Short mmCIF file of C-alpha atoms in Angstrom, two decimals:
data_model
loop_
_atom_site.label_atom_id
_atom_site.label_comp_id
_atom_site.label_asym_id
_atom_site.label_seq_id
_atom_site.Cartn_x
_atom_site.Cartn_y
_atom_site.Cartn_z
CA MET W 1 -105.06 115.04 27.43
CA ALA W 2 -102.10 116.32 29.43
CA ALA W 3 -101.47 112.80 30.75
CA ALA W 4 -101.48 111.48 27.18
CA TYR W 5 -98.96 114.17 26.21
CA ARG W 6 -96.63 113.20 29.06
CA ARG W 7 -96.69 109.60 27.79
CA GLY W 8 -95.80 110.76 24.28
CA ALA W 9 -99.15 109.55 22.94
CA LEU W 10 -99.93 112.87 21.20
CA HIS W 11 -96.55 113.57 19.62
CA ASP W 12 -98.18 114.05 16.20
CA PHE W 13 -99.91 117.16 17.56
CA PHE W 14 -96.69 118.80 18.80
CA SER W 15 -93.99 119.54 16.27
CA GLN W 16 -91.20 119.44 18.87
CA ALA W 17 -92.27 116.31 20.76
CA GLN W 18 -90.40 113.09 20.04
CA PRO W 19 -92.09 109.71 19.48
CA GLN W 20 -90.29 108.24 22.48
CA GLY W 21 -89.24 109.64 25.83
CA THR W 22 -90.42 112.34 28.23
CA PRO W 23 -90.71 116.14 28.07
CA ARG W 24 -87.39 116.39 29.93
CA GLU W 25 -85.69 114.24 27.28
CA TRP W 26 -87.35 116.29 24.50
CA VAL W 27 -86.28 119.63 25.92
CA ARG W 28 -82.71 118.41 26.49
CA HIS W 29 -82.62 117.16 22.90
CA TRP W 30 -83.67 120.53 21.50
CA ALA W 31 -81.38 122.39 23.89
CA ALA W 32 -78.45 120.39 22.56
CA ALA W 33 -79.59 120.95 18.97
CA GLY W 34 -79.64 124.71 19.52
CA GLU W 35 -82.22 125.30 16.80
CA ALA W 36 -84.46 127.72 18.68
CA SER W 37 -81.68 130.32 18.74
CA THR W 38 -81.67 130.48 14.94
CA GLN W 39 -85.16 132.02 14.90
CA LEU W 40 -83.77 135.42 15.82
CA GLY W 41 -81.32 137.33 13.67
CA ALA W 42 -78.75 139.56 15.33
CA GLU W 43 -80.83 142.68 14.72
CA GLN W 44 -84.02 141.12 16.12
CA ARG W 45 -82.18 139.85 19.19
CA ALA W 46 -80.63 143.23 19.88
CA ALA W 47 -84.05 144.91 19.57
CA LEU W 48 -85.61 142.34 21.94
CA VAL W 49 -82.91 142.78 24.58
CA ALA W 50 -83.14 146.58 24.31
CA ALA W 51 -86.93 146.52 24.72
CA LEU W 52 -86.75 144.20 27.74
CA ARG W 53 -84.01 146.35 29.28
CA GLU W 54 -86.19 149.45 28.81
CA TYR W 55 -89.19 147.66 30.32
CA HIS W 56 -87.34 146.61 33.47
CA ALA W 57 -85.81 150.07 33.84
CA HIS W 58 -89.28 151.62 33.44
CA LEU W 59 -90.48 149.56 36.43
CA GLY W 60 -87.31 150.24 38.43
CA LEU W 61 -86.34 146.57 38.26
CA LEU W 62 -83.00 146.74 36.48
CA THR W 63 -81.13 144.94 39.26
CA PRO W 64 -77.72 143.28 38.81
CA ALA W 65 -79.38 139.85 38.41
CA THR W 66 -81.76 141.22 35.78
CA ALA W 67 -78.96 143.00 33.93
CA ALA W 68 -76.93 139.78 33.90
CA ALA W 69 -79.91 137.85 32.48
CA LEU W 70 -80.34 140.46 29.73
CA ASP W 71 -76.64 140.22 28.90
CA ALA W 72 -77.00 136.43 28.70
CA LEU W 73 -79.98 136.79 26.35
CA ALA W 74 -77.85 138.96 24.06
CA HIS W 75 -75.60 135.95 23.38
CA PRO W 76 -76.25 134.76 19.80
CA ALA W 77 -76.87 131.18 20.97
CA ALA W 78 -79.10 132.11 23.93
CA ARG W 79 -82.58 130.64 24.28
CA VAL W 80 -85.40 131.19 26.74
CA VAL W 81 -87.96 129.06 28.56
CA VAL W 82 -91.29 130.81 29.03
CA ALA W 83 -94.05 130.65 31.62
CA GLY W 84 -96.96 133.04 31.80
CA GLN W 85 -100.13 133.85 33.65
CA GLN W 86 -102.77 136.49 34.16
CA ALA W 87 -101.88 139.35 36.50
CA GLY W 88 -103.72 138.34 39.68
CA LEU W 89 -104.17 140.48 42.77
CA LEU W 90 -101.20 140.00 45.15
CA THR W 91 -99.76 137.62 42.49
CA GLY W 92 -103.03 135.63 42.33
CA PRO W 93 -103.27 131.90 43.08
CA ALA W 94 -99.99 130.22 44.07
CA TYR W 95 -99.60 128.36 40.78
CA ALA W 96 -98.67 131.66 39.09
CA VAL W 97 -95.58 131.91 41.30
CA HIS W 98 -94.95 128.17 40.88
CA LYS W 99 -94.97 128.59 37.09
CA ALA W 100 -92.58 131.53 37.27
CA ALA W 101 -90.26 129.59 39.58
CA ASP W 102 -90.37 126.67 37.13
CA ALA W 103 -89.07 128.94 34.37
CA ALA W 104 -86.14 129.93 36.57
CA LEU W 105 -85.48 126.30 37.58
CA LEU W 106 -85.66 124.91 34.05
CA ALA W 107 -83.45 127.68 32.70
CA ARG W 108 -80.88 126.91 35.39
CA GLU W 109 -81.00 123.20 34.52
CA LEU W 110 -80.51 123.73 30.76
CA SER W 111 -78.18 126.73 30.63
CA ARG W 112 -74.59 126.39 29.43
CA GLU W 113 -71.86 128.99 29.17
CA ASP W 114 -71.75 128.66 25.37
CA ALA W 115 -75.56 128.54 25.07
CA PRO W 116 -77.28 130.41 27.91
CA VAL W 117 -80.92 129.71 28.76
CA VAL W 118 -82.92 132.47 30.45
CA GLY W 119 -86.28 132.18 32.21
CA VAL W 120 -89.02 134.57 31.05
CA PHE W 121 -92.42 135.20 32.64
CA TRP W 122 -95.05 136.52 30.22
CA ILE W 123 -97.59 138.73 32.01
CA ALA W 124 -100.97 138.35 30.32
CA SER W 125 -101.69 142.08 30.48
CA GLN W 126 -103.75 141.96 27.26
CA ASP W 127 -106.35 139.76 28.94
CA HIS W 128 -109.68 141.45 29.71
CA ASP W 129 -111.36 138.96 32.05
CA ALA W 130 -111.51 141.08 35.21
CA GLU W 131 -113.24 138.38 37.29
CA GLU W 132 -110.26 136.06 36.81
CA VAL W 133 -107.74 138.43 38.42
CA ALA W 134 -109.56 140.84 40.75
CA TRP W 135 -109.36 138.67 43.88
CA VAL W 136 -106.94 137.13 46.32
CA SER W 137 -107.38 134.33 48.90
CA LEU W 138 -105.24 133.94 52.01
CA LEU W 139 -105.31 131.54 54.99
CA ASP W 140 -103.94 132.78 58.31
CA LEU W 141 -102.47 131.02 61.34
CA GLU W 142 -105.88 130.87 63.02
CA GLU W 143 -107.14 128.96 59.95
CA GLN W 144 -109.35 131.86 58.89
CA LEU W 145 -109.81 132.21 55.15
CA TRP W 146 -109.54 135.76 53.86
CA ARG W 147 -110.75 136.77 50.41
CA GLU W 148 -110.42 140.28 49.02
CA VAL W 149 -112.10 141.31 45.76
CA VAL W 150 -111.55 144.71 44.13
CA ASP W 151 -113.69 146.49 41.57
CA LEU W 152 -111.70 146.06 38.36
CA PRO W 153 -113.22 147.47 35.13
CA ALA W 154 -114.67 144.68 32.99
CA GLY W 155 -113.89 144.22 29.32
CA GLN W 156 -110.65 146.23 29.28
CA PRO W 157 -107.14 144.79 29.07
CA VAL W 158 -105.90 144.69 32.65
CA GLY W 159 -102.62 146.24 31.50
CA ARG W 160 -104.53 149.46 30.76
CA VAL W 161 -106.02 149.76 34.26
CA PRO W 162 -104.31 152.27 36.58
CA TRP W 163 -103.62 151.02 40.08
CA GLN W 164 -105.97 152.68 42.57
CA PRO W 165 -104.87 153.92 46.03
CA GLU W 166 -108.04 152.44 47.55
CA TRP W 167 -106.84 148.99 46.49
CA THR W 168 -103.59 149.54 48.38
CA ALA W 169 -105.60 150.60 51.43
CA ALA W 170 -107.91 147.57 51.21
CA LEU W 171 -104.98 145.17 50.95
CA GLY W 172 -103.23 146.96 53.81
CA ARG W 173 -106.28 146.47 56.03
CA LEU W 174 -106.45 142.80 55.06
CA LEU W 175 -102.79 142.22 55.88
CA GLU W 176 -102.98 144.17 59.16
CA GLY W 177 -105.78 141.86 60.33
CA PHE W 178 -104.09 138.70 59.12
CA ALA W 179 -102.91 136.39 61.93
CA ALA W 180 -99.21 135.92 61.21
CA PRO W 181 -95.85 136.63 62.85
CA GLU W 182 -95.26 140.37 62.84
CA PRO W 183 -91.88 140.31 61.02
CA HIS W 184 -93.31 138.24 58.14
CA ARG W 185 -96.41 140.42 57.86
CA ARG W 186 -94.30 143.59 57.82
CA ALA W 187 -92.08 142.12 55.10
CA VAL W 188 -95.09 141.44 52.86
CA LEU W 189 -96.49 144.94 53.52
CA ALA W 190 -93.10 146.32 52.49
CA ARG W 191 -93.30 144.33 49.23
CA LEU W 192 -96.72 145.84 48.52
CA ASP W 193 -95.53 149.34 49.33
CA ALA W 194 -92.56 148.99 46.96
CA ALA W 195 -94.80 147.64 44.20
CA VAL W 196 -97.16 150.65 44.20
CA GLN W 197 -94.47 153.34 44.10
CA PRO W 198 -94.27 155.67 41.04
CA LEU W 199 -92.56 154.38 37.91
CA SER W 200 -89.20 155.66 36.71
CA ASP W 201 -90.88 158.53 34.81
CA GLY W 202 -92.83 159.58 37.90
CA SER W 203 -96.18 158.21 36.68
CA ALA W 204 -98.41 155.97 38.78
CA PRO W 205 -98.12 152.23 38.14
CA GLY W 206 -100.82 150.17 36.47
CA TRP W 207 -102.39 146.90 37.57
CA ALA W 208 -99.91 144.79 35.59
CA ASP W 209 -96.97 146.90 36.82
CA VAL W 210 -97.81 146.15 40.45
CA PHE W 211 -98.10 142.45 39.62
CA ALA W 212 -94.74 142.55 37.81
CA ARG W 213 -92.99 144.25 40.69
CA LEU W 214 -94.34 141.73 43.19
CA MET W 215 -93.21 138.82 41.00
CA HIS W 216 -89.79 140.38 40.52
CA GLY W 217 -89.50 140.87 44.27
CA LEU W 218 -90.00 137.14 44.72
CA LEU W 219 -87.94 135.76 41.83
CA GLY W 220 -85.90 138.54 40.27
CA HIS W 221 -82.78 137.34 42.08
CA THR W 222 -82.91 134.11 40.03
CA GLY W 223 -82.44 136.05 36.79
CA LEU W 224 -86.07 135.60 35.73
CA LEU W 225 -87.08 138.24 33.19
CA LEU W 226 -90.59 139.69 33.02
CA LEU W 227 -92.41 140.61 29.81
CA ASP W 228 -95.52 142.77 29.42
CA PRO W 229 -96.74 142.55 25.80
CA LEU W 230 -98.54 145.91 26.10
CA PHE W 231 -95.28 147.76 26.79
CA PRO W 232 -94.95 149.80 23.56
CA PRO W 233 -91.41 148.79 22.48
CA LEU W 234 -92.30 145.11 22.97
CA ALA W 235 -95.68 145.46 21.24
CA ARG W 236 -93.87 147.01 18.26
CA LEU W 237 -91.70 143.90 17.92
CA MET W 238 -94.80 141.66 17.76
CA ALA W 239 -96.53 143.71 15.05
CA PRO W 240 -95.18 141.64 12.09
CA ALA W 241 -96.88 138.49 13.45
CA ILE W 242 -100.17 140.38 13.91
CA ALA W 243 -99.87 141.77 10.37
CA ARG W 244 -99.38 138.25 8.97
CA GLU W 245 -102.58 137.18 10.68
CA LEU W 246 -104.49 140.16 9.29
CA HIS W 247 -103.46 139.12 5.78
CA GLY W 248 -104.98 135.63 6.26
CA PRO W 249 -107.43 136.02 9.16
CA LEU W 250 -109.27 132.72 8.75
CA GLU W 251 -106.38 130.41 7.90
CA GLY W 252 -105.20 129.98 11.49
CA PRO W 253 -108.71 129.32 12.84
CA ALA W 254 -109.25 126.72 10.09
CA ARG W 255 -106.11 124.87 11.20
CA ILE W 256 -107.26 124.99 14.82
CA GLU W 257 -110.60 123.49 13.81
CA ALA W 258 -108.87 120.77 11.78
CA ALA W 259 -106.81 119.80 14.83
CA ALA W 260 -110.00 119.82 16.91
CA GLU W 261 -111.59 117.31 14.54
CA ARG W 262 -108.52 115.05 14.73
CA LEU W 263 -108.62 115.13 18.54
CA SER W 264 -112.34 114.41 18.55
CA ALA W 265 -111.75 111.39 16.32
CA LEU W 266 -109.42 110.06 19.03
CA GLY W 267 -112.13 110.46 21.65
CA LEU W 268 -110.53 113.57 23.18
CA THR W 269 -112.26 116.89 23.86
CA PRO W 270 -110.72 119.90 22.06
CA GLN W 271 -110.16 122.97 24.21
CA LEU W 272 -110.40 125.50 21.37
CA ARG W 273 -113.16 125.93 18.83
CA ARG W 274 -113.23 128.70 16.23
CA PRO W 275 -116.78 129.33 14.97
CA ALA W 276 -117.37 130.52 11.42
CA GLY W 277 -115.93 133.98 10.84
CA ALA W 278 -114.01 134.17 14.15
CA THR W 279 -110.39 135.27 13.80
CA ASN W 280 -107.52 134.83 16.25
CA LEU W 281 -107.38 138.57 16.95
CA PHE W 282 -108.90 141.09 19.35
CA LEU W 283 -109.26 144.81 18.73
CA GLU W 284 -109.11 147.35 21.53
CA GLY W 285 -111.71 149.99 20.65
CA ASP W 286 -111.67 153.71 21.28
CA ASP W 287 -113.75 153.07 24.42
CA GLY W 288 -111.07 150.77 25.82
CA GLY W 289 -113.12 147.59 25.33
CA ARG W 290 -111.35 144.54 23.90
CA ARG W 291 -113.49 142.72 21.31
CA LEU W 292 -113.01 139.72 19.06
CA LEU W 293 -112.48 140.53 15.38
CA ARG W 294 -114.62 138.62 12.89
CA PHE W 295 -114.08 138.42 9.15
CA SER W 296 -116.50 137.97 6.28
CA GLY W 297 -115.88 138.66 2.60
CA ASP W 298 -113.31 141.42 2.76
CA THR W 299 -114.51 143.13 5.96
CA PHE W 300 -113.60 142.82 9.63
CA SER W 301 -116.17 143.55 12.35
CA THR W 302 -116.62 143.52 16.12
CA ASP W 303 -119.65 142.82 18.27
CA ASP W 304 -120.34 146.55 18.71
CA SER W 305 -121.25 146.65 14.98
CA ARG W 306 -118.12 148.50 13.93
CA THR W 307 -116.57 147.43 10.62
CA TYR W 308 -113.01 147.80 9.38
CA THR W 309 -111.06 147.18 6.22
CA GLN W 310 -107.79 145.33 6.26
CA ALA W 311 -106.01 148.57 5.32
CA GLU W 312 -107.57 150.39 8.30
CA LEU W 313 -106.43 147.72 10.73
CA LEU W 314 -102.93 147.59 9.27
CA GLY W 315 -102.77 151.37 9.62
CA LEU W 316 -103.85 151.14 13.26
CA LEU W 317 -101.28 148.41 13.84
CA ASP W 318 -98.60 150.71 12.48
CA ARG W 319 -99.69 153.64 14.68
CA ASP W 320 -100.29 151.66 17.88
CA PRO W 321 -99.43 147.95 17.67
CA SER W 322 -100.73 147.31 21.21
CA ARG W 323 -104.35 147.88 20.08
CA ILE W 324 -104.59 144.61 18.10
CA THR W 325 -103.82 141.60 20.26
CA PRO W 326 -103.85 137.82 19.83
CA ALA W 327 -106.55 135.46 21.06
CA ALA W 328 -105.62 132.18 22.78
CA GLY W 329 -105.22 130.43 19.43
CA LEU W 330 -102.52 132.86 18.31
CA ARG W 331 -100.85 134.19 21.46
CA PRO W 332 -98.26 131.40 21.80
CA THR W 333 -97.21 131.83 18.17
CA VAL W 334 -96.88 135.62 18.57
CA GLN W 335 -94.87 135.04 21.74
CA ASP W 336 -92.54 132.62 20.01
CA SER W 337 -92.08 134.87 16.99
CA LEU W 338 -90.63 137.37 19.46
CA LEU W 339 -88.57 135.03 21.66
CA PRO W 340 -86.02 132.28 20.92
CA ASN W 341 -88.15 129.91 22.93
CA LEU W 342 -86.97 126.44 23.82
CA ALA W 343 -89.82 125.38 26.14
CA LEU W 344 -93.28 126.66 26.95
CA ILE W 345 -94.30 125.92 30.55
CA LEU W 346 -97.99 125.06 30.79
CA GLY W 347 -100.66 123.63 33.06
CA ASP W 348 -102.84 120.71 32.05
CA GLY W 349 -105.60 122.78 30.47
CA GLU W 350 -103.11 124.85 28.51
CA ILE W 351 -101.38 121.73 27.20
CA ALA W 352 -104.72 120.65 25.80
CA TYR W 353 -105.13 123.76 23.69
CA LEU W 354 -101.48 123.77 22.54
CA ALA W 355 -102.28 120.40 20.97
CA GLN W 356 -104.31 122.35 18.39
CA LEU W 357 -101.74 125.00 17.50
CA ALA W 358 -98.95 123.26 15.57
CA GLY W 359 -100.63 124.29 12.31
CA VAL W 360 -100.75 127.94 13.39
CA TYR W 361 -97.03 127.84 14.15
CA ASP W 362 -96.38 126.36 10.70
CA LEU W 363 -98.55 129.03 9.06
CA HIS W 364 -96.36 131.75 10.58
CA GLY W 365 -93.10 129.93 9.96
CA VAL W 366 -92.36 129.85 13.69
CA GLN W 367 -90.80 126.87 15.42
CA GLN W 368 -93.04 125.46 18.14
CA PRO W 369 -91.16 125.00 21.43
CA VAL W 370 -91.33 121.92 23.60
CA VAL W 371 -94.43 121.95 25.78
CA TRP W 372 -93.27 121.53 29.39
CA PRO W 373 -95.79 120.39 32.06
CA ARG W 374 -95.42 122.93 34.85
CA LEU W 375 -94.15 122.54 38.39
CA SER W 376 -97.00 121.86 40.81
CA VAL W 377 -96.58 122.35 44.56
CA THR W 378 -99.00 121.67 47.41
CA TRP W 379 -97.78 123.25 50.63
CA LEU W 380 -98.08 121.17 53.81
CA GLU W 381 -97.94 123.21 56.97
CA PRO W 382 -96.79 121.30 60.07
CA ASN W 383 -100.27 120.54 61.47
CA VAL W 384 -101.50 119.31 58.08
CA ALA W 385 -98.39 117.18 57.47
CA ARG W 386 -98.88 115.48 60.85
CA LEU W 387 -102.54 114.80 60.12
CA LEU W 388 -101.77 113.34 56.69
CA ARG W 389 -99.19 111.00 58.22
CA ARG W 390 -101.72 109.86 60.80
CA LEU W 391 -104.22 109.15 58.03
CA GLY W 392 -101.62 107.46 55.82
CA ALA W 393 -102.67 109.67 52.90
CA THR W 394 -101.22 112.19 50.48
CA ALA W 395 -102.56 115.68 49.88
CA ALA W 396 -103.59 114.64 46.38
CA GLU W 397 -105.68 111.78 47.77
CA VAL W 398 -107.42 114.14 50.17
CA GLN W 399 -108.11 116.65 47.39
CA ALA W 400 -109.63 113.88 45.27
CA ASP W 401 -111.80 112.35 48.05
CA PRO W 402 -111.53 114.05 51.46
CA GLN W 403 -114.39 112.15 53.12
CA GLY W 404 -113.20 108.83 51.71
CA VAL W 405 -109.65 109.31 52.99
CA LEU W 406 -110.74 110.13 56.52
CA GLY W 407 -113.46 107.46 56.50
CA ARG W 408 -111.07 104.70 55.36
CA SER W 409 -108.54 105.69 57.99
CA LEU W 410 -111.18 105.57 60.73
CA ALA W 411 -112.55 102.26 59.46
CA ALA W 412 -109.10 100.69 59.56
CA GLU W 413 -108.40 102.19 62.98
CA ARG W 414 -111.66 100.77 64.36
CA GLU W 415 -111.30 97.47 62.44
CA LEU W 416 -114.59 97.98 60.61
CA SER W 417 -114.08 95.42 57.89
CA ALA W 418 -117.43 96.15 56.23
CA ALA W 419 -115.99 99.48 55.08
CA SER W 420 -112.67 98.09 53.80
CA GLN W 421 -111.62 97.69 50.20
CA GLU W 422 -110.35 94.20 51.05
CA ARG W 423 -113.80 93.08 52.20
CA LEU W 424 -115.39 94.41 49.03
CA ALA W 425 -112.71 92.72 46.91
CA ALA W 426 -113.29 89.40 48.70
CA LEU W 427 -117.03 89.65 48.10
CA GLY W 428 -116.31 90.46 44.47
CA ARG W 429 -114.31 87.28 44.10
CA GLU W 430 -117.12 85.25 45.64
CA TRP W 431 -119.74 86.82 43.33
CA GLN W 432 -117.49 86.18 40.32
CA ALA W 433 -117.09 82.52 41.29
CA LEU W 434 -120.84 82.16 41.78
CA SER W 435 -121.48 83.78 38.41
CA ALA W 436 -119.09 81.35 36.74
CA GLU W 437 -120.72 78.35 38.43
CA LEU W 438 -124.20 79.45 37.31
CA ALA W 439 -122.96 79.90 33.76
CA ALA W 440 -121.47 76.39 33.83
CA LEU W 441 -124.85 74.96 34.81
CA ASP W 442 -126.66 76.90 32.09
CA PRO W 443 -124.65 78.95 29.53
CA THR W 444 -127.70 81.13 28.85
CA LEU W 445 -127.33 82.50 32.40
CA GLU W 446 -123.82 83.88 31.79
CA ARG W 447 -124.82 87.37 30.62
CA GLY W 448 -127.53 87.79 33.28
CA SER W 449 -125.32 86.57 36.12
CA GLU W 450 -122.49 88.89 35.03
CA ARG W 451 -124.85 91.87 34.95
CA ALA W 452 -126.13 90.95 38.42
CA ARG W 453 -122.56 90.68 39.72
CA GLN W 454 -121.56 94.07 38.34
CA TYR W 455 -124.73 95.70 39.70
CA THR W 456 -124.21 94.19 43.14
CA GLU W 457 -120.57 95.30 43.27
CA ARG W 458 -121.48 98.86 42.24
CA HIS W 459 -124.34 98.98 44.73
CA PHE W 460 -122.23 97.78 47.66
CA ALA W 461 -119.38 100.11 46.67
CA ALA W 462 -121.83 103.05 46.75
CA LEU W 463 -123.15 101.95 50.15
CA GLN W 464 -119.58 101.64 51.40
CA GLN W 465 -118.80 105.20 50.23
CA ARG W 466 -121.85 106.46 52.09
CA ALA W 467 -120.72 104.66 55.23
CA LEU W 468 -117.21 106.15 54.93
CA ALA W 469 -118.66 109.62 54.44
CA ALA W 470 -120.83 109.18 57.53
CA LEU W 471 -117.79 108.12 59.57
CA ALA W 472 -115.87 111.17 58.32
CA ARG W 473 -118.70 113.54 59.21
CA GLN W 474 -119.03 112.06 62.69
CA GLU W 475 -115.29 112.45 63.31
CA ASP W 476 -115.32 115.97 61.90
CA THR W 477 -118.07 116.92 64.34
CA ARG W 478 -115.89 115.63 67.17
CA SER W 479 -112.40 116.76 66.12
CA GLY W 480 -112.70 118.99 63.04
CA GLN W 481 -110.12 116.92 61.12
CA LEU W 482 -112.03 116.91 57.84
CA SER W 483 -112.75 120.63 57.98
CA ARG W 484 -109.11 121.38 58.69
CA LEU W 485 -107.91 119.28 55.77
CA GLN W 486 -110.40 120.90 53.43
CA THR W 487 -109.54 124.40 54.61
CA HIS W 488 -105.85 123.85 53.86
CA LEU W 489 -106.02 121.61 50.81
CA LEU W 490 -109.40 122.50 49.24
CA PRO W 491 -110.04 126.12 50.28
CA HIS W 492 -113.37 127.36 48.93
CA GLY W 493 -113.67 123.93 47.28
CA HIS W 494 -110.65 124.42 44.99
CA PRO W 495 -107.22 122.73 45.02
CA GLN W 496 -104.88 124.76 47.20
CA GLU W 497 -102.53 126.14 44.55
CA ARG W 498 -105.46 127.29 42.40
CA GLU W 499 -106.98 129.31 45.24
CA LEU W 500 -104.52 130.47 47.92
CA SER W 501 -101.91 133.08 47.12
CA PHE W 502 -98.27 132.12 47.55
CA LEU W 503 -98.07 135.11 49.90
CA THR W 504 -100.14 133.06 52.38
CA TYR W 505 -97.02 131.06 53.15
CA LEU W 506 -94.62 134.02 53.11
CA LEU W 507 -96.88 135.73 55.63
CA LYS W 508 -96.93 132.78 58.00
CA HIS W 509 -93.49 131.23 57.53
CA GLY W 510 -91.25 133.83 55.95
CA PRO W 511 -88.63 133.40 53.22
CA VAL W 512 -88.04 129.70 53.97
CA VAL W 513 -90.96 128.85 51.66
CA LEU W 514 -89.27 130.63 48.75
CA ASP W 515 -86.10 128.65 49.46
CA LEU W 516 -88.14 125.43 49.49
CA LEU W 517 -89.81 126.35 46.20
CA LEU W 518 -86.50 127.02 44.48
CA ALA W 519 -85.09 123.74 45.83
CA GLN W 520 -87.60 121.73 43.74
CA GLN W 521 -86.74 120.05 40.46
CA ALA W 522 -88.17 121.76 37.42
CA GLY W 523 -91.49 120.19 36.45
CA ALA W 524 -91.92 118.31 39.74
CA GLN W 525 -95.33 117.35 41.11
CA ALA W 526 -94.50 117.94 44.76
CA GLU W 527 -96.06 118.00 48.21
CA VAL W 528 -93.66 120.13 50.24
CA GLU W 529 -93.60 120.16 54.04
CA ILE W 530 -92.92 123.52 55.66
CA PRO W 531 -90.80 123.05 58.79
#
């Protein structure tokens, strides 16, 4: 679905996409039009800037670059570009940092003196899926994979979880044992130590606060702003959007379902489904658990059998707006009711569910931003880059078929034509000619001969793949090439940037990797060699 979006094939599902062109052309068009800035009145903008300033000061992050970005956002024509992610341990998988960097890069590309554009990173502190964020993976210079998992309370918004000293100790032990140059390791330990220091009011930081400080330490100098929706002054600004949803709790889900049916009719798989009675809202209970709100008749309920009237929930929203939070089908709309958002930076899966949300934006009277496919980076350390060049392959090809890449390279090197694509193609041409000749002799044989040809081609292709895999395994036993490629590019069986923390590369190579990241073009799909 994301590929179809990039081609402009799904423009009817995105209110800001244009029938022709690319996301870069769309976002430049809307940047020139300046319409996103009109969503915020002067009073709303001032309140937003004040809340963000208070948030950064609360974390001790009100640096000159941050203050300048806040001043730019105060400009009446200023817009933002927004990326966001869950608050992973030690910043989580590398794509979280890549997304945040993309916001800074795209803002820099689009910003003008008379119409500033500021990058914002939305920390998904309301999320309650502990298993998604309670781990970190690292790969050291000895090619040892390290994975640390902490015991994070399940079912509670991670932004409510206090940071525990034992987590600092566990991460410290991990980093002390990590094979990396001492100066780089000490620099990362210093980042961790700074992140867990008391907040400006002397209180201990929470899980999301530590994540925010680590992200700011990496990218704050670019002017990237951070946003935690559970921070009370920011939650207060989002309350009107939550209240609108409480007044029509099933209208948004119905529009999501309607978009799902339209996508299904096109042969595409919808990412969001809203079963009967499900709203787009979660309620944080008195026990700290975050539960989906359902609605039937005139009553709301949660899965712990508690029931609520609309008036009760509106009263709670007034007293503590952070207790009622949006589900995936509403969160982007709430975000963009708060921010003058020009572009929303998303991964492929996220693009798929945004295709269902134009109706929710319309329901709230909020302008949907351009959906921007995020920057993707695969890091190639020197030994891996050399091996890929020897194989004549890209990292993406290895991630898609590691055994096939190595097997084909070995087959070509050893001139094993039986395993080559050219040999299979030549046989295919011969079978096709034979099939045509048989059909000319007896037209009733055409269908049978074509089926036989297709079966034979598939069968030989499968045998060829088995032969290539056998070659790759034999070579891996001898030289370890396949294992090395998989360790770097498919650690634990996952694509590199979805598993390894960005800090892996800071630990081994120092700040040069951050320079390389910020040298990329916004939205690039890059394989970057580390010198």
